[in-house]
């Protein structure tokens, strides 16, 4: 299994540009989520999905859109990039059963700079 | 929402000594208490977790202890080694059996193992 993959690894955008961060998992996990990580702030939840066709907002959703058309993919869209969105973005997926609730499997991250 | 605090923010210990990181949370309904380790340039990875019906759990050199009354849990690493150098995050949450809808992470503790 490749686990959770994210593309691209690095990206530089100009203010106002749009882009999509890709996330895919091959573990058949129902649950997927996006976090951003900023220095001294830990990881903050942007959006999450409990299954195909279902998404919900996390702690910091403004400026980001998501959709979940398949179990495998959970792209994150920035419609009009702002310097405040400069961050490292992590996608995560998880399963839930009686053995290990809430374990999140993280991708390697996308480092985004908005100038 | 859950308020999570981690202490200390940076911890430097001599190789071979023990390290303890404490996580305090606010939501008394929390019943799942994981610790994640993030190495430089990588996504976080679960290293140990505990549920509210258990007071302590050990896995080789690492252990987690839980005090539900005081609403805090701690990560203990004994006989520290250079590969323990990383950032550690706690992420207390409420597991309802329905799966993950995202975690609230502490701001992280940077553990430095001095040779």
Short mmCIF file of C-alpha atoms in Angstrom, two decimals:
data_model
loop_
_atom_site.label_atom_id
_atom_site.label_comp_id
_atom_site.label_asym_id
_atom_site.label_seq_id
_atom_site.Cartn_x
_atom_site.Cartn_y
_atom_site.Cartn_z
CA UNK A 1 0.00 0.00 0.00
CA UNK A 2 1.17 3.51 -0.80
CA UNK A 3 -0.83 4.84 2.17
CA UNK A 4 -1.74 8.53 1.91
CA UNK A 5 -0.17 10.41 -0.98
CA UNK A 6 -0.16 14.15 -1.55
CA UNK A 7 0.80 16.22 -4.57
CA UNK A 8 2.54 18.51 -5.09
CA UNK A 9 5.24 18.47 -2.41
CA UNK A 10 6.00 22.17 -2.86
CA UNK A 11 4.08 25.00 -4.47
CA UNK A 12 4.52 28.75 -4.82
CA UNK A 13 1.49 30.82 -5.73
CA UNK A 14 0.87 34.48 -6.30
CA UNK A 15 -1.90 36.21 -4.36
CA UNK A 16 -5.23 35.63 -6.07
CA UNK A 17 -4.23 32.47 -7.91
CA UNK A 18 -6.17 29.27 -7.45
CA UNK A 19 -4.96 25.72 -7.11
CA UNK A 20 -5.93 22.26 -5.93
CA UNK A 21 -3.93 20.18 -3.49
CA UNK A 22 -4.39 16.52 -4.24
CA UNK A 23 -4.77 13.76 -1.66
CA UNK A 24 -5.35 10.07 -2.26
CA UNK A 25 -5.39 6.99 -0.05
CA UNK A 26 -5.45 3.33 -0.96
CA UNK A 27 -6.47 1.90 2.42
CA UNK A 28 -10.23 2.09 1.78
CA UNK A 29 -10.61 4.49 4.70
CA UNK A 30 -13.97 6.20 4.98
CA UNK A 31 -12.70 9.20 6.85
CA UNK A 32 -10.41 11.83 5.38
CA UNK A 33 -9.38 15.26 6.58
CA UNK A 34 -7.17 18.23 5.82
CA UNK A 35 -5.00 20.05 8.35
CA UNK A 36 -2.72 23.03 8.12
CA UNK A 37 0.39 23.34 10.23
CA UNK A 38 1.87 26.70 11.13
CA UNK A 39 4.84 27.34 13.43
CA UNK A 40 3.78 27.28 17.08
CA UNK A 41 0.17 26.48 16.19
CA UNK A 42 0.14 22.71 15.97
CA UNK A 43 -2.19 21.20 13.39
CA UNK A 44 -5.56 22.80 12.75
CA UNK A 45 -8.43 21.06 11.02
CA UNK A 46 -9.65 22.69 7.79
CA UNK A 47 -12.26 20.28 6.41
CA UNK A 48 -13.11 16.64 6.84
CA UNK A 49 -15.21 13.94 5.22
CA UNK A 50 -16.87 10.89 6.75
CA UNK A 51 -17.49 9.25 3.40
CA UNK A 52 -17.97 9.86 -0.31
CA UNK A 53 -20.38 12.73 -0.90
CA UNK A 54 -20.18 14.03 2.69
CA UNK A 55 -17.96 16.87 3.86
CA UNK A 56 -17.94 19.22 6.81
CA UNK A 57 -16.02 22.21 8.10
CA UNK A 58 -13.31 22.09 10.70
CA UNK A 59 -11.74 24.82 12.79
CA UNK A 60 -10.31 26.98 9.96
CA UNK A 61 -12.37 26.41 6.77
CA UNK A 62 -12.43 29.96 5.32
CA UNK A 63 -10.75 30.24 1.92
CA UNK A 64 -10.83 26.51 1.24
CA UNK A 65 -13.24 24.17 -0.54
CA UNK A 66 -13.38 20.40 -0.60
CA UNK A 67 -15.36 17.66 -2.30
CA UNK A 68 -15.37 13.88 -1.95
CA UNK A 69 -16.61 12.13 -5.06
CA UNK A 70 -14.75 8.87 -4.37
CA UNK A 71 -13.54 7.03 -1.28
CA UNK A 72 -9.93 7.37 -2.43
CA UNK A 73 -9.62 11.08 -3.21
CA UNK A 74 -10.12 14.23 -1.16
CA UNK A 75 -8.82 17.35 -2.97
CA UNK A 76 -8.46 20.72 -1.26
CA UNK A 77 -9.10 23.83 -3.36
CA UNK A 78 -7.81 27.32 -2.77
CA UNK A 79 -10.02 29.60 -4.87
CA UNK A 80 -8.07 32.84 -4.39
CA UNK A 81 -4.81 32.33 -2.55
CA UNK A 82 -3.78 34.80 0.18
CA UNK A 83 -0.43 35.16 1.99
CA UNK A 84 -2.19 33.98 5.20
CA UNK A 85 -2.57 30.59 3.52
CA UNK A 86 1.17 30.07 3.45
CA UNK A 87 1.51 26.87 5.44
CA UNK A 88 2.23 23.16 5.34
CA UNK A 89 -0.88 21.16 4.49
CA UNK A 90 -1.43 17.60 5.62
CA UNK A 91 -4.06 15.20 4.44
CA UNK A 92 -5.04 12.33 6.72
CA UNK A 93 -7.28 9.32 6.53
CA UNK A 94 -8.61 7.01 9.18
CA UNK A 95 -10.69 3.98 9.86
CA UNK A 96 -12.65 3.19 12.92
CA UNK A 97 -13.19 -0.11 14.58
CA UNK A 98 -13.10 -1.56 18.06
CA UNK A 99 -9.32 -1.89 18.00
CA UNK A 100 -8.07 1.57 17.16
CA UNK A 101 -10.53 4.43 17.14
CA UNK A 102 -9.49 7.67 15.55
CA UNK A 103 -5.97 6.70 14.39
CA UNK A 104 -5.10 9.11 11.62
CA UNK A 105 -2.69 8.20 8.83
CA UNK A 106 -0.99 11.30 7.52
CA UNK A 107 0.44 12.08 4.11
CA UNK A 108 3.90 13.63 3.69
CA UNK A 109 2.53 17.17 3.37
CA UNK A 110 2.46 19.98 0.81
CA UNK A 111 4.47 23.11 1.56
CA UNK A 112 2.62 26.09 0.09
CA UNK A 113 3.98 29.62 -0.18
CA UNK A 114 1.76 32.49 -1.29
CA UNK A 115 3.58 35.67 -2.30
CA UNK B 1 -14.71 22.79 21.51
CA UNK B 2 -11.76 21.11 23.14
CA UNK B 3 -9.02 23.31 24.66
CA UNK B 4 -5.71 21.48 24.58
CA UNK B 5 -2.47 22.58 26.19
CA UNK B 6 0.86 20.84 26.01
CA UNK B 7 3.87 21.41 28.25
CA UNK B 8 6.68 22.01 27.84
CA UNK B 9 6.93 23.46 24.34
CA UNK B 10 10.60 22.45 24.15
CA UNK B 11 12.34 19.73 26.15
CA UNK B 12 16.03 18.95 26.00
CA UNK B 13 17.31 15.81 27.71
CA UNK B 14 20.56 13.86 27.74
CA UNK B 15 20.60 10.64 25.78
CA UNK B 16 19.61 7.80 28.09
CA UNK B 17 17.54 10.01 30.40
CA UNK B 18 13.74 10.03 30.57
CA UNK B 19 11.38 12.59 29.07
CA UNK B 20 7.84 13.46 30.13
CA UNK B 21 5.38 15.58 28.17
CA UNK B 22 2.04 16.60 29.65
CA UNK B 23 -1.23 17.33 27.87
CA UNK B 24 -4.16 19.07 29.56
CA UNK B 25 -7.63 19.11 28.01
CA UNK B 26 -10.95 20.75 28.82
CA UNK B 27 -13.70 18.46 27.50
CA UNK B 28 -14.69 15.95 30.18
CA UNK B 29 -16.39 13.85 27.47
CA UNK B 30 -13.04 13.05 25.84
CA UNK B 31 -12.40 9.33 25.94
CA UNK B 32 -9.53 8.73 23.55
CA UNK B 33 -6.00 10.04 24.16
CA UNK B 34 -3.36 9.55 21.46
CA UNK B 35 0.17 10.82 21.07
CA UNK B 36 1.65 11.53 17.64
CA UNK B 37 5.31 11.90 16.69
CA UNK B 38 6.38 14.11 13.82
CA UNK B 39 9.88 13.80 12.42
CA UNK B 40 11.36 16.60 10.37
CA UNK B 41 9.79 16.87 6.93
CA UNK B 42 7.21 14.16 7.57
CA UNK B 43 3.60 13.86 8.61
CA UNK B 44 2.68 12.94 12.20
CA UNK B 45 2.51 9.27 13.11
CA UNK B 46 0.60 7.66 15.96
CA UNK B 47 2.97 6.18 18.55
CA UNK B 48 0.70 5.29 21.44
CA UNK B 49 -2.87 5.83 22.56
CA UNK B 50 -5.08 5.11 25.53
CA UNK B 51 -8.78 4.97 26.18
CA UNK B 52 -10.56 6.36 29.20
CA UNK B 53 -11.17 2.98 30.80
CA UNK B 54 -7.42 2.46 31.16
CA UNK B 55 -5.05 4.40 33.42
CA UNK B 56 -1.71 3.48 31.87
CA UNK B 57 -0.37 1.79 28.78
CA UNK B 58 3.20 0.83 27.91
CA UNK B 59 4.88 -0.09 24.67
CA UNK B 60 8.59 -0.80 25.13
CA UNK B 61 10.22 2.54 26.01
CA UNK B 62 7.12 4.67 25.74
CA UNK B 63 4.12 4.89 28.03
CA UNK B 64 1.04 7.02 28.42
CA UNK B 65 -0.68 7.74 31.73
CA UNK B 66 -4.13 9.22 32.12
CA UNK B 67 -5.71 11.18 34.95
CA UNK B 68 -9.34 11.71 33.92
CA UNK B 69 -10.27 13.49 37.13
CA UNK B 70 -7.62 16.15 36.56
CA UNK B 71 -8.10 16.03 32.77
CA UNK B 72 -4.55 15.45 31.76
CA UNK B 73 -2.46 12.69 30.26
CA UNK B 74 1.27 12.34 29.82
CA UNK B 75 3.75 10.74 27.47
CA UNK B 76 6.75 9.08 29.10
CA UNK B 77 9.84 8.08 27.13
CA UNK B 78 12.56 6.17 28.97
CA UNK B 79 16.17 5.53 27.93
CA UNK B 80 15.92 8.22 25.27
CA UNK B 81 17.79 7.74 22.01
CA UNK B 82 18.75 10.15 19.21
CA UNK B 83 15.88 8.88 17.06
CA UNK B 84 13.43 10.12 19.70
CA UNK B 85 14.25 13.69 18.66
CA UNK B 86 11.02 14.97 17.07
CA UNK B 87 7.93 17.03 17.73
CA UNK B 88 5.25 15.29 19.78
CA UNK B 89 1.57 16.15 19.69
CA UNK B 90 -1.31 15.10 21.89
CA UNK B 91 -4.83 14.98 20.42
CA UNK B 92 -7.54 14.19 22.99
CA UNK B 93 -10.92 13.44 21.45
CA UNK B 94 -14.29 11.86 21.97
CA UNK B 95 -14.67 8.54 20.27
CA UNK B 96 -18.28 7.66 19.66
CA UNK B 97 -17.74 4.49 17.66
CA UNK B 98 -18.75 6.24 14.48
CA UNK B 99 -15.27 7.13 13.37
CA UNK B 100 -13.09 10.17 13.17
CA UNK B 101 -14.26 13.65 12.33
CA UNK B 102 -10.92 15.27 12.91
CA UNK B 103 -8.73 15.79 15.93
CA UNK B 104 -7.84 18.82 18.04
CA UNK B 105 -4.09 18.82 18.43
CA UNK B 106 -1.95 20.41 21.07
CA UNK B 107 0.64 22.91 19.85
CA UNK B 108 3.42 20.35 20.09
CA UNK B 109 6.53 19.67 22.16
CA UNK B 110 9.92 19.74 20.49
CA UNK B 111 11.99 17.00 22.13
CA UNK B 112 15.73 17.32 21.69
CA UNK B 113 18.00 14.44 22.70
CA UNK B 114 21.50 15.68 23.52
CA UNK B 115 24.32 13.19 22.83
#
